[in-house]
PDB file of C-alpha atoms and ligand atoms in Angstrom:
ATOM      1  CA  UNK A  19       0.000   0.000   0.000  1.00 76.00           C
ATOM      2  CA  UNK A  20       0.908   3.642  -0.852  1.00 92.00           C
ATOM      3  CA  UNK A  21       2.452   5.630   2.280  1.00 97.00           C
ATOM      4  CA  UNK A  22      -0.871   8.222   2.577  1.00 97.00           C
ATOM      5  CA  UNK A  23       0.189  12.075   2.644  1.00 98.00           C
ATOM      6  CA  UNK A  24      -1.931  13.764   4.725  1.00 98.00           C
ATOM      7  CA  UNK A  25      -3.578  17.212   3.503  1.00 98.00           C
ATOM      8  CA  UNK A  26      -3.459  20.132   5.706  1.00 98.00           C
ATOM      9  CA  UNK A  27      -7.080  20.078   6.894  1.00 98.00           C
ATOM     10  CA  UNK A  28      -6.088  16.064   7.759  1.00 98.00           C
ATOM     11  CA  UNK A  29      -2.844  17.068   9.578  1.00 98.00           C
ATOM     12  CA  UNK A  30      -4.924  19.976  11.532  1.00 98.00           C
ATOM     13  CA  UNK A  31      -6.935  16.826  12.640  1.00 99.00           C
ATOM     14  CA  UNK A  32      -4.029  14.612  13.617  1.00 99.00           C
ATOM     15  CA  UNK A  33      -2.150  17.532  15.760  1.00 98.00           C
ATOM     16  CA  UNK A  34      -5.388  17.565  17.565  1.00 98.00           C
ATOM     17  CA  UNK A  35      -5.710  13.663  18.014  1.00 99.00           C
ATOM     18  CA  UNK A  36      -1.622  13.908  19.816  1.00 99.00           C
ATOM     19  CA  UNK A  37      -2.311  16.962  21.758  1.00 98.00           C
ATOM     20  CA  UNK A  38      -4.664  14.994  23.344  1.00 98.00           C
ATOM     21  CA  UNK A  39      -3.372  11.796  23.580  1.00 99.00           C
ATOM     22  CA  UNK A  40      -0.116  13.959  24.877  1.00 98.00           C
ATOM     23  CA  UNK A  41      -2.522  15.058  27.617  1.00 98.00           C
ATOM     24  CA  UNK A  42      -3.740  11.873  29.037  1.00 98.00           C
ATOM     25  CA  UNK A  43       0.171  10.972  28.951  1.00 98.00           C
ATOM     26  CA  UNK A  44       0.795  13.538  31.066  1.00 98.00           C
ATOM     27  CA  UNK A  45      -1.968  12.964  33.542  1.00 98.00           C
ATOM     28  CA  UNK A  46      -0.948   9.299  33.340  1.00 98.00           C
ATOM     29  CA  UNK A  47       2.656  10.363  34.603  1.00 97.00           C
ATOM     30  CA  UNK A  48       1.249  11.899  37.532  1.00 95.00           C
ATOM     31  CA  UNK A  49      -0.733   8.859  38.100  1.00 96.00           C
ATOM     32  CA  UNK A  50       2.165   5.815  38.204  1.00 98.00           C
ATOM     33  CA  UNK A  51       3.095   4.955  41.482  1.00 98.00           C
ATOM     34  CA  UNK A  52       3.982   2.208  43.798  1.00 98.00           C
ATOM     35  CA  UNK A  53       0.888   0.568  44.750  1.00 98.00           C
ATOM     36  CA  UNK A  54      -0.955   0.822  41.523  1.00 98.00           C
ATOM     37  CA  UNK A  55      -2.013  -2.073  39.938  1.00 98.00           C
ATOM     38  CA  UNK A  56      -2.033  -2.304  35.608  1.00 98.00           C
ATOM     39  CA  UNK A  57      -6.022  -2.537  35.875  1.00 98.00           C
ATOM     40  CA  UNK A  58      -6.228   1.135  37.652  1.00 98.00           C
ATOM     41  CA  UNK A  59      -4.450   2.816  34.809  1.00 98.00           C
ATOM     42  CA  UNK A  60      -6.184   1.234  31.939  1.00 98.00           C
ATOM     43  CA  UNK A  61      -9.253   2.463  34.113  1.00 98.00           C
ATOM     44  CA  UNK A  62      -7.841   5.792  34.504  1.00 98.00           C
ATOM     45  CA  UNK A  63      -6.455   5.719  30.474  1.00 98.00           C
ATOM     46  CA  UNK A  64     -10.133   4.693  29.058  1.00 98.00           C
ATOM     47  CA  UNK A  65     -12.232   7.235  31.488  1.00 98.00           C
ATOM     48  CA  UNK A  66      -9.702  10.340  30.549  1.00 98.00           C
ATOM     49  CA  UNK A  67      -9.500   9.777  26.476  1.00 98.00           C
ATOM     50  CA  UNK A  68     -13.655   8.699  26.585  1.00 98.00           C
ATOM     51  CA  UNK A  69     -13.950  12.312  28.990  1.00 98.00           C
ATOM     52  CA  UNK A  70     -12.173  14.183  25.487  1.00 98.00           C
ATOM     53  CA  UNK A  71     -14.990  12.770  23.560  1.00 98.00           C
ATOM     54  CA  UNK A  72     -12.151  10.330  21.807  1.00 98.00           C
ATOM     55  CA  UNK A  73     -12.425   6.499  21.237  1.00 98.00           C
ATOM     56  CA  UNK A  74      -9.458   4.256  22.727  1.00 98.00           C
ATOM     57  CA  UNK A  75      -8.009   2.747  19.787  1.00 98.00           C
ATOM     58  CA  UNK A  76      -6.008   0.155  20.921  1.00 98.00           C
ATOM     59  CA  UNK A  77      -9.395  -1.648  22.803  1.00 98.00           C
ATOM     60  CA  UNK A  78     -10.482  -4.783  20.613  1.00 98.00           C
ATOM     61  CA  UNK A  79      -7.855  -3.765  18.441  1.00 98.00           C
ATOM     62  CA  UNK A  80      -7.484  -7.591  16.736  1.00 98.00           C
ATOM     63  CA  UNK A  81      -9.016  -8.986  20.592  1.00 98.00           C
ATOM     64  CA  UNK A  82      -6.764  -6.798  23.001  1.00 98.00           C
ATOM     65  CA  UNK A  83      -8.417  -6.442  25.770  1.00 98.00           C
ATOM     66  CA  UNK A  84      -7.636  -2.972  27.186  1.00 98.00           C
ATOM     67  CA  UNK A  85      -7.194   0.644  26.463  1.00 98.00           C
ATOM     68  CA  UNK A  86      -3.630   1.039  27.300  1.00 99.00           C
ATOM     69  CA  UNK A  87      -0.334  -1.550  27.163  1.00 99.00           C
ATOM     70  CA  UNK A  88       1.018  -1.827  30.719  1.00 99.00           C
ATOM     71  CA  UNK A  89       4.637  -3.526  30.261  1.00 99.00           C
ATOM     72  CA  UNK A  90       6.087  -4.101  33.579  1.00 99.00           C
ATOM     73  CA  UNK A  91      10.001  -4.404  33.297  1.00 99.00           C
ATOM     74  CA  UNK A  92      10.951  -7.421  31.591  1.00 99.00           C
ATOM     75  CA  UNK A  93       7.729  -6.973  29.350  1.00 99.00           C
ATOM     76  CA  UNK A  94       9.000  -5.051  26.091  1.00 99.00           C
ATOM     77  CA  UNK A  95       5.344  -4.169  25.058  1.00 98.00           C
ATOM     78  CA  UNK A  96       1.228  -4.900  24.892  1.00 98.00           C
ATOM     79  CA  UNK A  97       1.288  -6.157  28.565  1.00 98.00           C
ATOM     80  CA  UNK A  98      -2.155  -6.797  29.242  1.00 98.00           C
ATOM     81  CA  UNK A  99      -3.346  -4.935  32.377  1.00 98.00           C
ATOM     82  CA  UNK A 100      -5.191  -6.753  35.288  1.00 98.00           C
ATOM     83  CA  UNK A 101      -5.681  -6.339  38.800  1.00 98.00           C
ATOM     84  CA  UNK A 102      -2.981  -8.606  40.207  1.00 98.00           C
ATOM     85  CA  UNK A 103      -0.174  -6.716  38.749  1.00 98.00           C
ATOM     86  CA  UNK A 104       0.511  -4.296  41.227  1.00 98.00           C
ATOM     87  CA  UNK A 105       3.630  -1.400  40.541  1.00 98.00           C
ATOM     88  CA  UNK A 106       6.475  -1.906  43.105  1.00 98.00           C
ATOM     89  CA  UNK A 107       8.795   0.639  44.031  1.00 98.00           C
ATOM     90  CA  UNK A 108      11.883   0.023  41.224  1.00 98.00           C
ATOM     91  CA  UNK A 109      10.037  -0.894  38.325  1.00 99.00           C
ATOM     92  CA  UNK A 110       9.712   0.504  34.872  1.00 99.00           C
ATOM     93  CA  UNK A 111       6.608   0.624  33.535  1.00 99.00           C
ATOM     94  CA  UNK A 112       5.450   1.621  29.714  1.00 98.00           C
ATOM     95  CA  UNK A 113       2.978   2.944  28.837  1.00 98.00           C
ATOM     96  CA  UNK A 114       1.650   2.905  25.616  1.00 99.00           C
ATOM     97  CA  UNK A 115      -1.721   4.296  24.330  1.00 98.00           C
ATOM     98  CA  UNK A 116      -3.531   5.296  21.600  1.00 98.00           C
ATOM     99  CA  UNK A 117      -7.185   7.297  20.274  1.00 99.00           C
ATOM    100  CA  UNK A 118      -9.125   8.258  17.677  1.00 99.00           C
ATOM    101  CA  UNK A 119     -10.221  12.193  17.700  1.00 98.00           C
ATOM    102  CA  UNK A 120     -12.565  12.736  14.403  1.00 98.00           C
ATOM    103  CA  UNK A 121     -11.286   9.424  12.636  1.00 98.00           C
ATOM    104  CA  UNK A 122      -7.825   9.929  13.146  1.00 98.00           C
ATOM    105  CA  UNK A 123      -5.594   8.213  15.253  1.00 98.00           C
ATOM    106  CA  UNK A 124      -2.493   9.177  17.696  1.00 99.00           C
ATOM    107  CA  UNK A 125       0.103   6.869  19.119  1.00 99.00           C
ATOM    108  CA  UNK A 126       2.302   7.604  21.636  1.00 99.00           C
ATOM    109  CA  UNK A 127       4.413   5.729  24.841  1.00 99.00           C
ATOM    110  CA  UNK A 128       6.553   6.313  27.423  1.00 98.00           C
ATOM    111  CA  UNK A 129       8.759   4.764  30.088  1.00 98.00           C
ATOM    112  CA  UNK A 130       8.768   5.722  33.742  1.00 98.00           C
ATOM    113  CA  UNK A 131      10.366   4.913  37.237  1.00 98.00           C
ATOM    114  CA  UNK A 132       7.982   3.579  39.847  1.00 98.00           C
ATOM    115  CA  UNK A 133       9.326   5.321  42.927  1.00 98.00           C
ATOM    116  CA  UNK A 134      13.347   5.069  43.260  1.00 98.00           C
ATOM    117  CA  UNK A 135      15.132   2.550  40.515  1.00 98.00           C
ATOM    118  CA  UNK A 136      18.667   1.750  39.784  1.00 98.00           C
ATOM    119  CA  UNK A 137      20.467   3.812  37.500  1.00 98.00           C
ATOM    120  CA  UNK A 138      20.992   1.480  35.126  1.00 98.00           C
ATOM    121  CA  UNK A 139      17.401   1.226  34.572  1.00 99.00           C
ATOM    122  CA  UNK A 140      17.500   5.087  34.460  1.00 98.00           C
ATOM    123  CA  UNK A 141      19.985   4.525  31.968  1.00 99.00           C
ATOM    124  CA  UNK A 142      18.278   2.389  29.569  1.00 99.00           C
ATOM    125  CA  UNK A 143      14.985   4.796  29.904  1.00 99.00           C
ATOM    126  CA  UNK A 144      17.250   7.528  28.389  1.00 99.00           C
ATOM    127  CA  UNK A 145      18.860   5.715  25.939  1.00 99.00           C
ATOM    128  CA  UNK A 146      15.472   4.708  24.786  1.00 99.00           C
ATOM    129  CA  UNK A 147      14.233   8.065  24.773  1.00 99.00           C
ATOM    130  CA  UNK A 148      17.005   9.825  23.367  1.00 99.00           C
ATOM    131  CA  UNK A 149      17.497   7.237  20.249  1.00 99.00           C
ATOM    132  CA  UNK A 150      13.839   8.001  19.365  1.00 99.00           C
ATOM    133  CA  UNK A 151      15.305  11.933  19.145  1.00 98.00           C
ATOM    134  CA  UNK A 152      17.924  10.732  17.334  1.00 98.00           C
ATOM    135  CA  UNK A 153      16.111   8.861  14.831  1.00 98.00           C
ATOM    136  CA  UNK A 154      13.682  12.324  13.823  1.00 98.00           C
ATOM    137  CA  UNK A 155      16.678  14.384  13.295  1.00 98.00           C
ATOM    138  CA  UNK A 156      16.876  12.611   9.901  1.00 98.00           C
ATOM    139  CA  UNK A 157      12.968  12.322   9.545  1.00 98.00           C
ATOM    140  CA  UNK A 158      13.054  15.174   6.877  1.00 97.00           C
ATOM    141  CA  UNK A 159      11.243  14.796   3.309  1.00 98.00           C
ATOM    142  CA  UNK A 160      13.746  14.013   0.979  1.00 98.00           C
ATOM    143  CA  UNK A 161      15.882  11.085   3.264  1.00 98.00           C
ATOM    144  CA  UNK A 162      14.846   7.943   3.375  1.00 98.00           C
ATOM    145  CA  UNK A 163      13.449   5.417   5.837  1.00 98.00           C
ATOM    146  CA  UNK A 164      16.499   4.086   6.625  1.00 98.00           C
ATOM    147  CA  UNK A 165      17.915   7.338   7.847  1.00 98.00           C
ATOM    148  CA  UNK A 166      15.739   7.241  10.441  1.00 98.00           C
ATOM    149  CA  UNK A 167      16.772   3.435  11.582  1.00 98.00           C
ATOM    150  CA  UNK A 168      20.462   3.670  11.062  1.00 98.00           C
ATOM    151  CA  UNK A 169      20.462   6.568  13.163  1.00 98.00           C
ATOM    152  CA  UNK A 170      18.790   4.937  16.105  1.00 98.00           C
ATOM    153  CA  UNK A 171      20.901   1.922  15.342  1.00 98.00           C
ATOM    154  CA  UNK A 172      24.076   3.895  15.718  1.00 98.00           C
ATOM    155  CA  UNK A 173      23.027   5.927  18.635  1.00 98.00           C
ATOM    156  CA  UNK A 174      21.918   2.566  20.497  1.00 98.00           C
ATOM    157  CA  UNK A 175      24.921   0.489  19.690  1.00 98.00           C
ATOM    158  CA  UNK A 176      27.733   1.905  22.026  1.00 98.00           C
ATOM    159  CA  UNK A 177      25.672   0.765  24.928  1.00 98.00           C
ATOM    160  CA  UNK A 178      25.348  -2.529  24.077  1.00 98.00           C
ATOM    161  CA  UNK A 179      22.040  -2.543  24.448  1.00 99.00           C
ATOM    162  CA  UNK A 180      19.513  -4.929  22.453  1.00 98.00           C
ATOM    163  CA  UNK A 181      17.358  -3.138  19.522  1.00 98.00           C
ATOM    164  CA  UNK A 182      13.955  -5.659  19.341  1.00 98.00           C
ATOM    165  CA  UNK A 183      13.487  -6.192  15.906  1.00 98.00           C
ATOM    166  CA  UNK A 184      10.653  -8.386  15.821  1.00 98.00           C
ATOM    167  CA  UNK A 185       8.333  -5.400  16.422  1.00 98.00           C
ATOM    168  CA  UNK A 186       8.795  -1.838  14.610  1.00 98.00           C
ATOM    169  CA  UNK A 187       7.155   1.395  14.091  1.00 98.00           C
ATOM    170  CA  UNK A 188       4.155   2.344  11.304  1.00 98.00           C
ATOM    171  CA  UNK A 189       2.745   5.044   9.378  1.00 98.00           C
ATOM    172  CA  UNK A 190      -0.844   6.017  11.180  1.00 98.00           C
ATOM    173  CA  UNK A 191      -4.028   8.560  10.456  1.00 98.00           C
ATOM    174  CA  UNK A 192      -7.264   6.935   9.491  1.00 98.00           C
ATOM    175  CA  UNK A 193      -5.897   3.767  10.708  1.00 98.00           C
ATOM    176  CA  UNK A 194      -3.359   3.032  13.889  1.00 98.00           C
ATOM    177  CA  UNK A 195      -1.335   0.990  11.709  1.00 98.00           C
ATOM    178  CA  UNK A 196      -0.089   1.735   8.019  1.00 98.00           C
ATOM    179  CA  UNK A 197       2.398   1.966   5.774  1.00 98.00           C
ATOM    180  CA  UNK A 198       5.116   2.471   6.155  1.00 98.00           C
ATOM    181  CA  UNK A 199       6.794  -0.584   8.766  1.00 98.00           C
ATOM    182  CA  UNK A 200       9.566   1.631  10.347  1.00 98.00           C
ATOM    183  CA  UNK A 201      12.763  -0.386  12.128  1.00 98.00           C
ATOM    184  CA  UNK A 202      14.661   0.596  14.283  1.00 98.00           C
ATOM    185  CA  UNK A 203      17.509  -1.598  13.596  1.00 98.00           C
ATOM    186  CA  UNK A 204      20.289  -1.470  10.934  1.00 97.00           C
ATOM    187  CA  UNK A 205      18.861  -1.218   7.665  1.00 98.00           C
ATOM    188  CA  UNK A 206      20.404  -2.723   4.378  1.00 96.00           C
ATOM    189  CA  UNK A 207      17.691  -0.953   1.680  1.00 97.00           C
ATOM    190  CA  UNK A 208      16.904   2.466   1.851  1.00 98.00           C
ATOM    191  CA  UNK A 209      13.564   2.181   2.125  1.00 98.00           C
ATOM    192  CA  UNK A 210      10.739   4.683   1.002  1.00 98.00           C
ATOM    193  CA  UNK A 211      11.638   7.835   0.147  1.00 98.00           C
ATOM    194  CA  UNK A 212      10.086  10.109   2.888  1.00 98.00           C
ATOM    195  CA  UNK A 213       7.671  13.352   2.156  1.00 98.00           C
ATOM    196  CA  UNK A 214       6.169  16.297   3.666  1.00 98.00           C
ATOM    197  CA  UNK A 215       2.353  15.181   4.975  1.00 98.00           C
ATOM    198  CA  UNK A 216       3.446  11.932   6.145  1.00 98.00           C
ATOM    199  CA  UNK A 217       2.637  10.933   9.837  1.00 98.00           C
ATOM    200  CA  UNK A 218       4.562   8.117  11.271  1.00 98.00           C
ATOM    201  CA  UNK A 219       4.901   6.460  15.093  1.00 99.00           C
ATOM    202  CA  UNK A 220       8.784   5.721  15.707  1.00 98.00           C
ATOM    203  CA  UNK A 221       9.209   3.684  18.971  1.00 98.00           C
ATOM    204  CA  UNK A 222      12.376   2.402  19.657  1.00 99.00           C
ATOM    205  CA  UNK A 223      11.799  -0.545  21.962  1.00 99.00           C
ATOM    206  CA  UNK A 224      15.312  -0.891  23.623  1.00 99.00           C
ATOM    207  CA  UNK A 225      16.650  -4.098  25.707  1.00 99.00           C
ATOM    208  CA  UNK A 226      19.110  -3.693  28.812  1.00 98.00           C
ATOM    209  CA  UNK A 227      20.213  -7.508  27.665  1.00 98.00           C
ATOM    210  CA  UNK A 228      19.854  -9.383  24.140  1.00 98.00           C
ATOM    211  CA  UNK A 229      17.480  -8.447  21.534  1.00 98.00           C
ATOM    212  CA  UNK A 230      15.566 -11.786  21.520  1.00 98.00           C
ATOM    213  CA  UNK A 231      11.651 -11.572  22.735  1.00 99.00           C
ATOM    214  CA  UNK A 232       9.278 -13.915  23.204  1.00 98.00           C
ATOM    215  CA  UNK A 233       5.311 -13.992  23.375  1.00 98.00           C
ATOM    216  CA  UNK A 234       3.215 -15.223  26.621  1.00 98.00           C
ATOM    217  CA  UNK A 235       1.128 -17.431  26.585  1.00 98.00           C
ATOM    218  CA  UNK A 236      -1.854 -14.719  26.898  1.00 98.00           C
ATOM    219  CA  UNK A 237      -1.282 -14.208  23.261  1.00 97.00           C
ATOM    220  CA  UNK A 238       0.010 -10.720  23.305  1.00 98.00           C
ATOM    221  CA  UNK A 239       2.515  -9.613  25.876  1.00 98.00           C
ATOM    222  CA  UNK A 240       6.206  -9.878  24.481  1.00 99.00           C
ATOM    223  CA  UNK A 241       9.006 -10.453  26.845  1.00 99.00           C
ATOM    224  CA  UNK A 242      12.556  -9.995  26.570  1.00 99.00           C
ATOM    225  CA  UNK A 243      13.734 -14.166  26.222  1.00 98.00           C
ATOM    226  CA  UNK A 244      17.029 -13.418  28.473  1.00 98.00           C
ATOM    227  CA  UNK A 245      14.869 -11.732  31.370  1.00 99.00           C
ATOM    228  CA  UNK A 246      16.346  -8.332  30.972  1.00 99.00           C
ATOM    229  CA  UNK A 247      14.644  -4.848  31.396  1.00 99.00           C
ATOM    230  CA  UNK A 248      13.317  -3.614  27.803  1.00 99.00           C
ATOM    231  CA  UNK A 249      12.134   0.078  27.599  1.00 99.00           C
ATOM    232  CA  UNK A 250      10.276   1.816  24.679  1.00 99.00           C
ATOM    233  CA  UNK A 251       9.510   5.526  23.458  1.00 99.00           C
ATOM    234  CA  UNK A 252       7.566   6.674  20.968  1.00 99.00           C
ATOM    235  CA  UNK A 253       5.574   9.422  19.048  1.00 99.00           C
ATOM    236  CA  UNK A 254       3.544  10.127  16.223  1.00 99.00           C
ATOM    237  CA  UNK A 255       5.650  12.116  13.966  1.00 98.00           C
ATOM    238  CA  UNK A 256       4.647  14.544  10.740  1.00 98.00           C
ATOM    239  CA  UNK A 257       7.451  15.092   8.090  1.00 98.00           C
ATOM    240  CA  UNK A 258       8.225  18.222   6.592  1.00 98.00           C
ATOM    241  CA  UNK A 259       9.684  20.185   4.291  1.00 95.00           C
ATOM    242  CA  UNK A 260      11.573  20.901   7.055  1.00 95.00           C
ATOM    243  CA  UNK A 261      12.165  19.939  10.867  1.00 97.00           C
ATOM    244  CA  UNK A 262       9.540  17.253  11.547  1.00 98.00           C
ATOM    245  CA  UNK A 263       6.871  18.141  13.978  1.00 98.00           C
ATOM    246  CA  UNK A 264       6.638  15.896  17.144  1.00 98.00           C
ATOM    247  CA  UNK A 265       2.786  16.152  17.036  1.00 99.00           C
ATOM    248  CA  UNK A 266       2.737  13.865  20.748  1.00 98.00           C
ATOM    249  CA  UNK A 267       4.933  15.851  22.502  1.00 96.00           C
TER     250      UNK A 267
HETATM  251  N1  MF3 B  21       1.089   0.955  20.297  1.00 90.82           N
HETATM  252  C1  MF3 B  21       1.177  -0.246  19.553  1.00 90.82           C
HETATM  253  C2  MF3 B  21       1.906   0.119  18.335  1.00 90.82           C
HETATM  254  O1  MF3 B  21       2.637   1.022  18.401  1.00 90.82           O
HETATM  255  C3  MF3 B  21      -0.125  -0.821  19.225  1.00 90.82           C
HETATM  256  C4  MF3 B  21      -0.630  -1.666  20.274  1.00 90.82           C
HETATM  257  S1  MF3 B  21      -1.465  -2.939  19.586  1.00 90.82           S
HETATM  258  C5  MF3 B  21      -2.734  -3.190  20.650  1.00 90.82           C
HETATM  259  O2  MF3 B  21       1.818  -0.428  17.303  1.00 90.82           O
HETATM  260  F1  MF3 B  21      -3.375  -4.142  20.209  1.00 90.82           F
HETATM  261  F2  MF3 B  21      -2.248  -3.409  21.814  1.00 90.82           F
HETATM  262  F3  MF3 B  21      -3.465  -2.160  20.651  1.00 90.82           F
HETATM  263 CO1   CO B  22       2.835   2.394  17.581  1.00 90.82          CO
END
């Protein structure tokens, strides 16, 4: 499938769909504590996106069952939240949500400390975050795809940290999940040449250990395979003419 270019009128309507969904983020951060369990913030996510008049996009997407992914440490991504998991002080915990504002969609997640954690976790967090920045500084029309996955590639690589590659990032707008699939590992093609109007979700999902992952047996929540802490960042992104525009931020 063609990449879609949005129009302006479209990209007016996807700013709005992240500067909301950056908005339950931010009440979310607030929220994330020791003593939490997964279930209360999927309550929390759903109630605050429903409360903006938005639809939670990731619910029933393909079966899952909730409106945010709650990964708990060694869970890379799409843990499924429930009422037994309960946040202890020195965990990471993603977060990664999603809605629909007027048909289109936003995509966004972040990685934060429960309470006080080790600096090496704090250290992969960054790492995580900062590759995603590194990544956009070549997400200009005119590169390619690949710019955008070497650079994370290279940024991530002096750490020795694991890049997952059996999961990568997408093109979104009228659907969460289009072309184009965006790596974030080592590219040999160049890819799709990128162009102003395009809106794309980069999230670097980083590993303190190996790259390997593995799916539970609940069908959806991936797990590093050597036990390691994984972390993951990510925004919906519009391309340019010139700097991109973190439209989640
Ligand atoms: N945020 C995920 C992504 O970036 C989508 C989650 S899939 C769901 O692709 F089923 F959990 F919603
Ligand atoms: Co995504």
């Amino acid at each position: 499938m063609a990449i879609s270019i949005k129009n302006e009128q479209e990209i007016a309507l996807m700013r709005e769909s992240c500067r909301l969904l950056s908005q339950v983020h931010k009440e979310m951060e607030l929220f994330v504590r020791p003593g939490i369990s997964t279930k209360e913030i999927d309550i929390m996510c759903d109630s605050l996106i429903r409360k903006m008049g938005c639809i939670p996009n990731f619910k029933n997407y393909h079966g899952y069952p909730a409106s945010v992914c709650v990964s708990v440490n060694d869970e890379v991504v799409h843990g499924i939240p429930t009422k037994h998991r309960v946040l202890q002080e020195g965990d990471i915990v993603s977060l990664d949500m999603g809605l629909i504002y007027r048909g289109y969609h936003s995509d966004a997640a972040r990685t934060l400390p429960v309470g006080k954690i080790t600096p090496e976790a704090q250290q992969l967090i960054e790492v995580t975050k900062q590759s995603f920045f590194e990544g956009i500084k070549m997400a200009k029309a005119g590169n390619h795809l690949h710019d955008i996955s070497n650079a994370i590639a290279a940024y991530v690589k002096p750490y020795g940290y694991g890049i997952v590659r059996d999961l990568v990032g997408h093109g979104i707008g009228t659907s969460l999940h289009e072309d184009p699939q965006i790596p974030n590992f080592q590219q040999i093609k160049r890819g799709p040449k990128l162009r102003a109007g395009m809106t794309l979700a980069i999230e670097p999902m980083i590993n303190m250990g190996r790259a390997d992952v593995e799916w539970l047996d609940d069908g959806w929540t991936v797990v590093t395979a050597d036990g390691s802490l994984s972390a993951h960042y990510e925004n919906t992104v519009l391309i340019t003419d010139g700097e991109p525009e973190i439209l989640t931020l």
